Each structure stands twice: as C-alpha cells, then as structure tokens.
Short mmCIF file of C-alpha atoms and ligand atoms in Angstrom, two decimals:
data_model
loop_
_atom_site.label_atom_id
_atom_site.label_comp_id
_atom_site.label_asym_id
_atom_site.label_seq_id
_atom_site.Cartn_x
_atom_site.Cartn_y
_atom_site.Cartn_z
CA MET A 13 -7.43 51.11 46.16
CA LYS A 14 -4.95 49.89 48.75
CA SER A 15 -1.71 51.95 49.41
CA LEU A 16 1.63 50.83 48.12
CA ARG A 17 2.46 50.13 51.89
CA GLU A 18 -0.60 47.96 52.37
CA ASP A 19 0.21 46.06 49.20
CA ALA A 20 3.91 45.62 50.29
CA LEU A 21 2.77 44.07 53.63
CA ARG A 22 0.38 41.77 51.88
CA ILE A 23 3.26 40.58 49.48
CA ILE A 24 5.40 39.99 52.43
CA GLU A 25 2.72 38.01 54.44
CA ASP A 26 1.53 35.92 51.62
CA SER A 27 4.97 35.04 50.13
CA ILE A 28 6.37 34.01 53.53
CA SER A 29 3.43 31.86 54.16
CA SER A 30 4.15 29.97 51.03
CA VAL A 31 7.37 28.64 52.60
CA LEU A 32 6.12 27.93 56.14
CA PRO A 33 7.46 24.49 57.19
CA GLU A 34 4.09 22.87 57.74
CA ARG A 35 2.74 23.73 54.28
CA ALA A 36 6.05 22.96 52.47
CA VAL A 37 6.41 19.54 54.12
CA GLU A 38 2.77 18.48 53.64
CA GLN A 39 2.78 19.48 49.95
CA GLU A 40 5.83 17.45 49.31
CA LEU A 41 4.89 14.25 51.28
CA ARG A 42 1.51 14.21 49.31
CA LYS A 43 3.74 13.46 46.20
CA LEU A 44 5.91 10.86 47.81
CA ASP A 45 5.34 7.08 48.71
CA LEU A 46 7.97 6.42 51.45
CA GLY A 47 6.50 3.05 52.50
CA ASP A 48 5.29 2.19 55.99
CA LYS A 49 8.57 1.81 57.88
CA ILE A 50 9.64 5.53 58.23
CA TYR A 51 12.16 6.83 60.70
CA LEU A 52 12.18 10.54 61.09
CA VAL A 53 15.21 12.77 61.84
CA ALA A 54 14.58 16.54 61.84
CA ILE A 55 17.34 19.11 62.46
CA GLY A 56 17.46 22.89 62.31
CA LYS A 57 15.45 25.89 63.57
CA ALA A 58 12.26 24.66 61.76
CA ALA A 59 12.82 20.93 62.84
CA TRP A 60 9.90 20.86 65.27
CA ARG A 61 7.27 22.31 62.73
CA MET A 62 8.53 20.22 59.89
CA ALA A 63 8.47 17.07 62.12
CA LYS A 64 4.85 17.80 63.40
CA SER A 65 3.67 18.22 59.90
CA ALA A 66 5.30 15.02 58.75
CA LYS A 67 3.98 13.03 61.62
CA ASP A 68 0.36 14.49 61.07
CA CYS A 69 0.63 13.37 57.36
CA LEU A 70 2.30 9.97 57.84
CA LYS A 71 0.74 8.96 61.18
CA ASP A 72 1.69 5.34 62.28
CA LYS A 73 3.97 4.91 59.28
CA VAL A 74 6.43 6.78 61.27
CA LYS A 75 7.98 4.07 63.65
CA GLY A 76 10.14 6.56 65.52
CA GLY A 77 12.27 9.67 65.20
CA VAL A 78 14.48 12.34 66.68
CA VAL A 79 13.93 16.12 66.40
CA ILE A 80 16.77 18.50 67.19
CA THR A 81 16.03 22.29 67.20
CA LYS A 82 17.21 25.45 68.74
CA TYR A 83 16.36 26.33 72.39
CA GLY A 84 12.78 27.85 72.52
CA HIS A 85 11.93 26.53 69.06
CA SER A 86 10.00 23.33 70.05
CA GLN A 87 6.34 23.47 70.74
CA GLY A 88 5.71 20.46 72.94
CA PRO A 89 5.56 16.59 72.48
CA ILE A 90 5.00 14.91 69.21
CA GLU A 91 3.75 11.42 69.58
CA GLY A 92 6.38 8.84 68.93
CA LEU A 93 9.20 11.30 68.52
CA LYS A 94 12.08 12.34 70.87
CA ILE A 95 12.24 16.10 70.94
CA TYR A 96 15.55 17.92 71.82
CA GLU A 97 16.70 21.38 72.05
CA ALA A 98 20.28 22.39 71.67
CA GLY A 99 22.80 25.30 71.12
CA HIS A 100 22.87 27.59 68.11
CA PRO A 101 24.97 29.07 66.50
CA ILE A 102 27.47 27.34 68.82
CA PRO A 103 26.90 23.60 69.49
CA ASP A 104 26.70 22.44 73.15
CA GLU A 105 26.44 19.22 75.15
CA ASN A 106 22.82 18.80 74.13
CA THR A 107 23.90 18.81 70.52
CA ILE A 108 26.21 15.91 71.06
CA SER A 109 23.82 13.90 73.15
CA SER A 110 20.70 14.29 70.69
CA THR A 111 22.85 13.61 67.70
CA LYS A 112 24.02 10.42 69.18
CA GLU A 113 20.26 9.46 69.48
CA ALA A 114 19.79 10.22 65.82
CA VAL A 115 22.82 8.21 64.87
CA GLU A 116 21.73 5.20 66.95
CA LEU A 117 18.37 5.30 65.19
CA ALA A 118 19.99 5.46 61.73
CA LYS A 119 22.68 2.86 62.18
CA GLY A 120 20.11 0.13 63.16
CA LEU A 121 18.08 0.27 60.00
CA SER A 122 17.64 -2.24 57.14
CA LYS A 123 17.19 -1.87 53.34
CA ASP A 124 13.32 -2.04 53.82
CA ASP A 125 13.42 1.10 56.17
CA THR A 126 13.33 4.73 55.16
CA VAL A 127 14.76 7.73 56.92
CA LEU A 128 12.70 10.89 56.35
CA PHE A 129 15.42 13.55 56.97
CA LEU A 130 13.92 17.07 57.47
CA VAL A 131 16.71 19.63 57.18
CA SER A 132 16.49 23.45 57.88
CA GLY A 133 18.73 26.37 58.61
CA GLY A 134 20.82 26.15 61.79
CA GLY A 135 21.29 22.40 61.31
CA SER A 136 25.15 22.57 61.39
CA ALA A 137 25.15 23.75 64.99
CA LEU A 138 22.32 21.45 66.12
CA PHE A 139 23.46 18.16 64.42
CA GLU A 140 26.93 17.40 65.38
CA LEU A 141 29.12 14.44 66.40
CA PRO A 142 32.85 15.27 66.29
CA VAL A 143 35.20 12.82 64.59
CA ASP A 144 37.75 10.79 66.70
CA GLY A 145 40.32 13.12 68.22
CA VAL A 146 38.17 16.24 67.95
CA SER A 147 36.38 17.49 70.99
CA LEU A 148 33.17 19.49 71.57
CA GLU A 149 35.40 22.29 72.88
CA ASP A 150 37.26 22.17 69.49
CA ILE A 151 34.12 22.39 67.61
CA LYS A 152 32.95 25.35 69.63
CA ASN A 153 36.25 27.19 69.22
CA VAL A 154 36.57 26.56 65.51
CA THR A 155 32.84 27.53 64.91
CA ASP A 156 33.28 30.79 66.82
CA MET A 157 36.54 31.52 64.82
CA LEU A 158 34.84 30.79 61.49
CA LEU A 159 31.66 32.92 62.31
CA ARG A 160 34.05 35.87 63.22
CA CYS A 161 36.58 35.59 60.33
CA GLY A 162 34.30 36.80 57.47
CA ALA A 163 34.06 33.48 55.80
CA ASN A 164 30.88 32.81 53.78
CA ILE A 165 28.54 29.89 54.80
CA VAL A 166 29.97 27.63 52.05
CA GLU A 167 33.48 28.17 53.38
CA ILE A 168 32.48 27.83 57.02
CA ASN A 169 30.62 24.48 56.32
CA ALA A 170 33.49 23.17 54.14
CA ILE A 171 35.59 23.20 57.32
CA ARG A 172 32.88 22.14 59.77
CA LYS A 173 31.89 19.08 57.83
CA ARG A 174 35.34 17.61 57.99
CA MET A 175 35.36 17.76 61.81
CA SER A 176 32.06 15.81 61.97
CA GLN A 177 31.06 12.19 61.74
CA VAL A 178 27.58 13.27 60.59
CA LYS A 179 28.22 16.02 57.91
CA GLY A 180 29.31 16.09 54.35
CA GLY A 181 27.12 13.02 53.53
CA ARG A 182 28.43 10.88 56.25
CA PHE A 183 25.06 10.65 57.98
CA ALA A 184 23.56 9.14 54.85
CA LEU A 185 26.45 6.45 54.87
CA MET A 186 25.49 5.61 58.55
CA ALA A 187 21.84 5.02 57.47
CA SER A 188 22.72 2.78 54.55
CA PRO A 189 21.29 0.43 53.51
CA ALA A 190 18.14 2.36 54.47
CA LYS A 191 16.97 4.86 52.03
CA VAL A 192 17.28 8.53 53.04
CA TYR A 193 14.65 11.04 51.71
CA SER A 194 15.66 14.62 52.54
CA LEU A 195 13.31 17.47 52.48
CA VAL A 196 15.20 20.74 52.75
CA LEU A 197 14.30 24.35 53.67
CA SER A 198 17.20 26.09 51.99
CA ASP A 199 18.95 29.06 53.80
CA VAL A 200 22.05 29.00 51.53
CA LEU A 201 22.02 31.28 48.51
CA GLY A 202 22.09 29.16 45.30
CA ASP A 203 20.59 26.31 47.31
CA ARG A 204 23.86 24.42 47.49
CA LEU A 205 22.62 21.22 49.06
CA ASP A 206 26.03 20.12 50.35
CA SER A 207 26.25 23.42 52.31
CA ILE A 208 22.86 23.58 53.85
CA ALA A 209 23.31 22.38 57.42
CA SER A 210 26.66 21.18 56.15
CA GLY A 211 25.02 18.50 53.96
CA PRO A 212 24.80 15.48 56.31
CA ALA A 213 22.99 13.48 53.58
CA TYR A 214 24.40 14.91 50.36
CA PRO A 215 27.55 14.26 48.38
CA ASP A 216 30.04 16.74 49.23
CA SER A 217 31.41 18.99 46.32
CA THR A 218 34.19 20.57 48.38
CA THR A 219 37.63 19.03 48.64
CA VAL A 220 40.51 19.00 50.99
CA GLU A 221 42.32 21.44 48.69
CA ASP A 222 39.41 23.74 48.89
CA VAL A 223 39.80 23.73 52.77
CA ARG A 224 43.50 24.42 52.53
CA LYS A 225 42.66 27.53 50.45
CA ILE A 226 40.13 28.67 52.96
CA ILE A 227 42.55 28.30 55.77
CA ARG A 228 45.20 30.28 53.91
CA LYS A 229 42.49 33.00 52.88
CA TYR A 230 41.39 33.72 56.37
CA ASP A 231 44.83 32.86 57.95
CA LEU A 232 43.07 30.51 60.31
CA LYS A 233 45.26 29.32 63.17
CA LEU A 234 44.20 25.67 63.77
CA PRO A 235 45.84 23.10 66.05
CA ARG A 236 47.62 20.10 64.42
CA HIS A 237 44.88 17.64 65.44
CA ILE A 238 42.17 19.83 63.75
CA LEU A 239 44.21 20.16 60.60
CA GLN A 240 44.60 16.30 60.64
CA SER A 241 40.68 15.89 60.75
CA LEU A 242 40.46 18.38 57.81
CA SER A 243 42.80 16.24 55.61
CA GLU A 244 40.18 13.34 55.42
CA GLU A 245 38.18 13.44 52.26
CA THR A 246 34.29 13.27 52.52
CA PRO A 247 31.89 11.17 50.30
CA LYS A 248 31.55 12.42 46.75
CA SER A 249 28.66 10.15 45.78
CA LEU A 250 25.93 8.41 47.69
CA ASP A 251 23.52 5.67 46.39
CA ASN A 252 20.81 5.71 49.08
CA VAL A 253 19.65 9.37 49.05
CA GLU A 254 16.92 11.37 47.41
CA THR A 255 16.78 15.15 48.08
CA ARG A 256 14.11 17.84 47.46
CA ILE A 257 14.18 21.50 48.30
CA ILE A 258 10.73 22.37 49.59
CA GLY A 259 11.45 26.07 50.47
CA SER A 260 14.07 28.55 49.37
CA VAL A 261 14.39 32.23 48.66
CA SER A 262 13.75 31.36 44.99
CA LYS A 263 10.34 30.08 46.15
CA VAL A 264 9.63 33.13 48.11
CA CYS A 265 10.48 35.46 45.27
CA GLU A 266 8.19 33.42 42.88
CA SER A 267 5.46 33.65 45.32
CA ALA A 268 6.06 37.50 45.87
CA LYS A 269 5.91 37.89 42.05
CA ASN A 270 2.54 36.00 41.87
CA VAL A 271 1.10 37.90 44.82
CA ALA A 272 2.20 41.31 43.21
CA ALA A 273 0.79 40.22 39.80
CA SER A 274 -2.59 39.36 41.50
CA LEU A 275 -2.63 42.91 42.97
CA GLY A 276 -2.19 44.28 39.44
CA TYR A 277 1.57 45.00 39.38
CA ASN A 278 3.84 44.11 36.38
CA ALA A 279 6.25 41.97 38.30
CA MET A 280 9.80 40.70 37.69
CA ILE A 281 12.43 38.83 39.76
CA LEU A 282 15.80 40.61 39.29
CA THR A 283 17.94 38.15 41.28
CA THR A 284 17.69 35.46 44.02
CA THR A 285 21.35 35.68 45.13
CA LEU A 286 21.77 39.34 46.19
CA ASP A 287 24.81 39.22 48.64
CA CYS A 288 26.62 42.57 48.61
CA GLU A 289 26.99 45.28 51.43
CA ALA A 290 23.43 46.19 52.62
CA SER A 291 23.94 49.92 52.28
CA GLU A 292 25.36 49.63 48.84
CA ALA A 293 22.34 47.38 48.01
CA GLY A 294 20.04 50.10 49.22
CA LEU A 295 21.56 52.74 46.79
CA PHE A 296 21.42 50.27 43.94
CA LEU A 297 17.70 49.62 44.53
CA ALA A 298 17.09 53.39 44.93
CA ALA A 299 18.68 53.86 41.50
CA ILE A 300 16.33 51.31 39.93
CA ALA A 301 13.35 52.94 41.62
CA ARG A 302 14.30 56.36 40.34
CA GLU A 303 14.59 54.87 36.77
CA GLU A 304 11.06 53.57 37.19
CA VAL A 305 9.67 56.86 38.59
CA GLU A 306 11.28 59.04 36.07
CA LYS A 307 11.59 56.99 32.89
CA GLU A 308 9.14 54.11 33.58
CA ARG A 309 11.70 51.42 32.82
CA PRO A 310 12.53 48.53 32.94
CA LEU A 311 8.85 47.78 33.65
CA LYS A 312 5.54 49.57 32.83
CA ARG A 313 4.04 50.87 36.04
CA PRO A 314 2.42 49.89 38.28
CA CYS A 315 5.28 47.42 38.89
CA ALA A 316 7.08 45.21 41.26
CA ILE A 317 10.79 44.48 41.13
CA ILE A 318 11.68 41.67 43.42
CA LEU A 319 15.00 40.31 44.79
CA GLY A 320 16.14 37.70 47.06
CA GLY A 321 19.37 36.99 48.89
CA GLU A 322 21.24 37.93 52.00
CA THR A 323 23.16 41.17 52.13
CA VAL A 324 25.94 41.70 54.68
CA VAL A 325 26.78 44.45 57.18
CA HIS A 326 30.40 44.90 58.54
CA VAL A 327 29.18 46.32 61.86
CA LYS A 328 31.56 49.06 63.15
CA GLY A 329 29.05 51.23 65.13
CA THR A 330 27.36 50.96 68.41
CA GLY A 331 23.72 51.12 67.14
CA LYS A 332 20.95 48.65 66.66
CA GLY A 333 19.85 47.12 63.46
CA GLY A 334 19.96 44.47 60.91
CA ARG A 335 20.92 44.09 57.15
CA ASN A 336 17.37 44.63 55.90
CA GLN A 337 16.87 47.69 58.05
CA GLU A 338 20.16 49.09 56.91
CA LEU A 339 19.28 48.43 53.22
CA VAL A 340 15.95 50.33 53.30
CA LEU A 341 17.48 53.16 55.41
CA SER A 342 20.17 53.64 52.80
CA ALA A 343 17.75 53.45 49.99
CA ALA A 344 15.62 56.19 51.52
CA ARG A 345 18.38 58.67 50.60
CA GLY A 346 18.12 57.73 46.85
CA ILE A 347 14.31 57.94 46.62
CA LYS A 348 13.96 61.28 48.47
CA ASN A 349 10.96 63.27 47.11
CA CYS A 350 10.06 60.41 44.60
CA THR A 351 6.39 59.78 44.51
CA GLY A 352 4.49 56.55 44.10
CA VAL A 353 7.27 54.28 45.33
CA VAL A 354 8.10 52.07 48.30
CA ILE A 355 11.11 49.81 49.06
CA ALA A 356 10.85 47.00 51.48
CA SER A 357 13.22 44.44 52.86
CA VAL A 358 12.61 41.60 55.28
CA GLY A 359 14.34 38.54 56.79
CA THR A 360 11.96 35.61 55.98
CA ASP A 361 12.49 34.24 59.67
CA GLY A 362 10.99 37.37 61.04
CA THR A 363 14.17 38.58 62.84
CA ASP A 364 16.66 41.10 61.21
CA GLY A 365 19.82 41.31 63.34
CA PRO A 366 19.59 41.43 67.16
CA THR A 367 16.22 43.29 66.92
CA ASP A 368 12.36 42.49 67.12
CA ALA A 369 11.96 43.78 63.60
CA ALA A 370 11.86 41.69 60.42
CA GLY A 371 13.06 44.59 58.36
CA GLY A 372 11.87 47.99 57.10
CA ILE A 373 9.87 49.86 54.47
CA VAL A 374 10.61 53.35 53.08
CA ASP A 375 9.15 55.81 50.56
CA GLY A 376 9.88 59.24 49.04
CA ARG A 377 8.97 61.06 52.28
CA THR A 378 11.03 58.90 54.66
CA ALA A 379 14.23 61.04 54.23
CA THR A 380 12.41 64.28 54.84
CA LEU A 381 10.64 62.85 57.90
CA LEU A 382 13.99 61.75 59.29
CA GLU A 383 15.39 65.19 58.83
CA GLU A 384 12.30 66.79 60.58
CA ALA A 385 12.94 64.24 63.42
CA GLY A 386 16.59 65.41 63.71
CA ILE A 387 18.07 62.15 62.34
CA ASP A 388 20.88 62.21 59.64
CA ILE A 389 20.72 59.06 57.54
CA ASP A 390 24.50 58.92 57.02
CA ASP A 391 25.20 59.31 60.80
CA ALA A 392 22.56 56.61 61.54
CA LEU A 393 24.30 54.29 59.02
CA ASN A 394 27.73 54.95 60.16
CA ASP A 395 26.66 53.98 63.71
CA ASN A 396 24.72 51.01 62.38
CA ASP A 397 21.64 52.46 64.02
CA SER A 398 18.95 51.78 61.47
CA TYR A 399 16.62 50.28 63.97
CA HIS A 400 16.17 53.53 65.89
CA ALA A 401 15.96 55.72 62.77
CA LEU A 402 13.33 53.63 61.17
CA GLN A 403 11.52 53.31 64.42
CA LYS A 404 11.33 57.09 64.65
CA VAL A 405 9.34 57.32 61.27
CA ASN A 406 7.18 54.31 61.71
CA SER A 407 9.15 52.43 59.05
CA LEU A 408 9.93 49.16 60.83
CA ILE A 409 8.26 45.90 59.70
CA ARG A 410 7.48 43.41 62.44
CA THR A 411 6.19 39.92 61.72
CA GLY A 412 7.34 38.05 64.84
CA PRO A 413 9.16 34.74 64.37
CA THR A 414 7.81 33.12 61.25
CA GLY A 415 8.97 29.62 61.79
CA THR A 416 10.78 29.45 58.39
CA ASN A 417 14.18 30.74 57.36
CA VAL A 418 14.94 31.15 53.75
CA ASN A 419 17.15 34.37 53.49
CA ASP A 420 15.70 37.75 52.79
CA LEU A 421 12.85 39.18 50.50
CA ILE A 422 13.53 42.66 49.05
CA PHE A 423 11.28 44.51 46.57
CA ILE A 424 10.36 47.92 44.97
CA LEU A 425 6.65 48.81 44.35
CA CYS A 426 5.73 51.59 42.00
CA ASP A 427 2.37 52.86 41.24
CA GLU A 428 1.30 54.99 38.23
CA THR A 429 2.19 58.44 39.69
CA LYS A 430 3.88 60.31 36.89
CA VAL A 431 5.97 63.07 38.43
CA ARG A 432 8.88 63.33 40.90
CA GLU A 433 8.25 66.20 43.30
CA ASN A 434 11.23 68.73 43.40
N1 ATP B 525 23.36 47.10 64.39
C1 ATP B 525 23.36 46.40 63.36
N2 ATP B 525 23.16 47.05 62.15
C2 ATP B 525 23.13 46.27 61.02
N3 ATP B 525 23.34 44.95 60.98
C3 ATP B 525 23.64 44.27 62.12
C4 ATP B 525 23.73 45.00 63.33
N4 ATP B 525 23.99 44.11 64.31
C5 ATP B 525 24.16 42.87 63.78
N5 ATP B 525 23.94 42.95 62.45
C6 ATP B 525 24.07 41.99 61.39
O1 ATP B 525 23.05 41.04 61.64
C7 ATP B 525 23.62 39.78 61.38
C8 ATP B 525 22.91 38.66 61.98
O2 ATP B 525 21.58 38.67 61.51
P1 ATP B 525 20.53 37.76 62.06
O3 ATP B 525 20.45 37.67 63.50
O4 ATP B 525 19.15 38.02 61.35
O5 ATP B 525 20.97 36.20 61.66
P2 ATP B 525 21.06 35.61 60.27
O6 ATP B 525 22.18 36.03 59.53
O7 ATP B 525 19.74 35.79 59.52
O8 ATP B 525 21.17 34.12 60.67
P3 ATP B 525 20.13 33.05 61.08
O9 ATP B 525 20.22 32.00 59.96
O10 ATP B 525 20.42 32.65 62.44
O11 ATP B 525 18.81 33.76 60.97
C9 ATP B 525 25.03 39.86 61.64
O12 ATP B 525 25.84 39.04 60.85
C10 ATP B 525 25.44 41.26 61.43
O13 ATP B 525 26.06 41.36 60.13
O1 DGY B 526 23.22 25.49 59.58
C1 DGY B 526 23.88 25.92 58.76
O2 DGY B 526 25.02 25.56 58.32
C2 DGY B 526 23.43 27.22 58.08
O3 DGY B 526 22.24 27.52 58.49
C3 DGY B 526 23.30 26.96 56.55
O4 DGY B 526 22.43 25.99 56.31
MG1 MG B 527 17.86 35.26 60.14
#
C-alpha cells in the first residue's frame, strides 16, 4: 500500500506527462491530413519540442519552417527548420528578426500550401513585429508596464495584440490564401484562444472599446502614438484557420482524475479555473479536506479532489517562493492534526516562482513540524517565504523543467483513516 505522498507524486508525474509537447503534437497529427506542402511555424516556450515532434511525424512533408523559443529552451538543430531563441517575458531584437523570418515564410505561400502553426505559452513575447509607428522600445516599455499593473493575461494581450502586425489574427491574414492549422498548448485559464500568445491566428473577441476600459481601469499612461495603434480594430473572423487545443489545464486535471481513480481513489474535478489569492485558496482547500476527514463528504474516502488554475500572489515580503508553495503552506494551517490527508500544488512547467521547486505538498503533521523547527507559518506567509519554510520540513516538490506549460495542478488526497487526532 503506497503512502498518500507517493500516490500524490505519481499523480503529478503521470498527469503532466499527458500534456508534454511531444506526445500532444504526435497524437493530434496522427488524426490530421495536412497534405504534403507544409510550412511549420512554432512559437512559445515549448516551441522547439513541439516542432521536433511535428518534424519527426511529418518528415519531408515539411518543406521549411521557423521555430522561435525562449533563451535556453532549444535543444539543437532540427533538419529543415530555422531555430531561433529570443527574449521572454520582454521581447528583444531577436524576437523581431526571427518573427520577420516567419512572416516572410508565410507571406509567400499559395492556396495549396499549409502552415502548421504550433503555439505555446510565452508566444506573445517571442513572436512580435510592431505595427508602423511603434518601436521595439515601445513594445518593451508597454509590456513591462502591463506586467506590473496587475492586469490579467486577457487584458494584457488585448493591448499587446493591437500594437502588433502578427497578433490578434493578423498572422493568419498574412498567410492567406494558405490554410493555417494551429495546434495550441493552452496556458490561459478558460482556454481563450484569442488570448493564448495573443492569438496570432485566431479571430479577436476583444474590441477597441475593451482596450479603452482596460486603460482606464489601470490608469495606464500611454503616449499618443501608442494610443493611435490601439484604436485600430483587429480581425473578427478568419476563413483560412483551423485550431485545436492539444494540451491545457483541463486535460491535466482529467488525466489526474484518471490516475487517481486507477490508484483506487474516488476522484472529482472541482474546477479548472481557480484564480484567487494563493493563501486564500490554501485555506479553502484545507476546509474541504477537513470536511472529508471529519464528515466524509463530498466524496466517499479514499478520495481525490482535483483543481486546476493559476492563483495569484501579491508579493510584499522579501522571502522566496511561488504561488503553489504559498498555497500549500497556507493549507497546512487548516489541516493541522488531521490524519490521512495530503494537499499538493504544482506548476505544470516545473517552476513555481523564481525557485527550483515546482510546488509543495503538506499533511496533518506539517504545521507541527514547522513549529518544532521554529517557523511560524503566518510569519513565513507575510514574508512570502514559503520556499524556505517548506524546504525545512521536506515539503517541496521538484520536477525540473517539464517542457510543458499549462497552468497549475492542485489536489487533496484522503485515505480511509477515520479520526482527527486532537
Ligand atoms: N516569494 C514569492 N512568494 C510567492 N509568490 C511569488 C514570490 N515571488 C514571485 N512570486 C510569484 O510568482 C509569479 C511568477 O511565477 P512563475 O515564475 O512560475 O511564472 P508564471 O506565472 O508561471 O509564468 P510562466 O508562464 O512564465 O511560467 C509572480 O507573478 C509572483 O506572483
Ligand atoms: O504568451 C502569452 O501571452 C502568455 O503565455 C499567454 O499565452
Ligand atoms: Mg510557470
């Protein structure tokens, strides 16, 4: 009989593997007939792995292509493809030069050609060509402003896409009359395709009026020429695009549910769009865990209650940590002395905040162990120092960079232990 902790780590490993780029691309391409004149454009942090998988599947049907990923995320040459690395989360000169290569490729195609467009998180920074009158410096400054102002990714990208020749469906227009098949690894809650990497090949559901509201909401101070670029409308329909989501937090949660069930747990998915403050989420999960331990509801034990999403942390302290680590540290307070329960939370990309941890796992003893180690949970949370607190009691989860990036996986595991120790 494996421990709850061992089962938790197995669920994490197996569910993340279900959305690794290679596997996701290969499974989808098996279902598609893209003809034999395919031009590949891959953007985002998983671009190299998605492109490698596609090239291995399609072989000489791929007549050329451009891969643009984050520094340190490519793994060598791929025959027939041009591989570039560029800046993330702030675009740089390499972003511009490599995007120009992709645009040149797309603009020269005919109606018999197909663009296989492989999209993953981080694409907004890595795939960029400013509209006339907007400079790379403008893009850098506005990106930095947007990342700092507290806007969510849909709001951020509603603005970024209007400063760009290749976002908001405009890349698909460039490729026309060629057909564009997009395979997307979603890192946006709710899988809004016009927000993922700012939707280069997807009709834009945001409007100029939406942008005006965002500017007012965050009191953004933008120069006149930038405001001018934001007043241009984006394409609302495209006739040459097909899009498929091949990996998302929903898929990770479904996989986690299946793995938990295979391990004998009654499993349910509570939500795939959790997006509140991390420490509040931790207290909420602890309350659910206590309900299971003390009243065996909503599920019959042994059980697994699974959530997906991306919580937030408004960092005010000087400590080290990440939203997943903060969530479980906060949860540890609420399950103190509970037996037969663990709560785990990880970033599916394997990095949680500026740390080497993917997240953390706690149980009913964690709070006591921290006390014995002289660590006050509230103090640690106030200083945003979840990493050092969890490290002290062997509660960090490390996976290393996974190569995928589909938000966070959070879950409660309960075994059949009947009582709560007082
Ligand atoms: N000490 C800390 N404690 C808790 N959270 C922190 C701390 N430092 C940073 N963070 C949070 O980590 C977030 C960044 O997380 P991370 O580096 O995992 O990137 P991400 O949001 O997953 O984006 P990406 O798509 O690039 O992976 C910041 O937005 C911040 O809220
Ligand atoms: O690149 C981006 O815009 C974010 O990763 C969301 O997809
Ligand atoms: Mg991340």
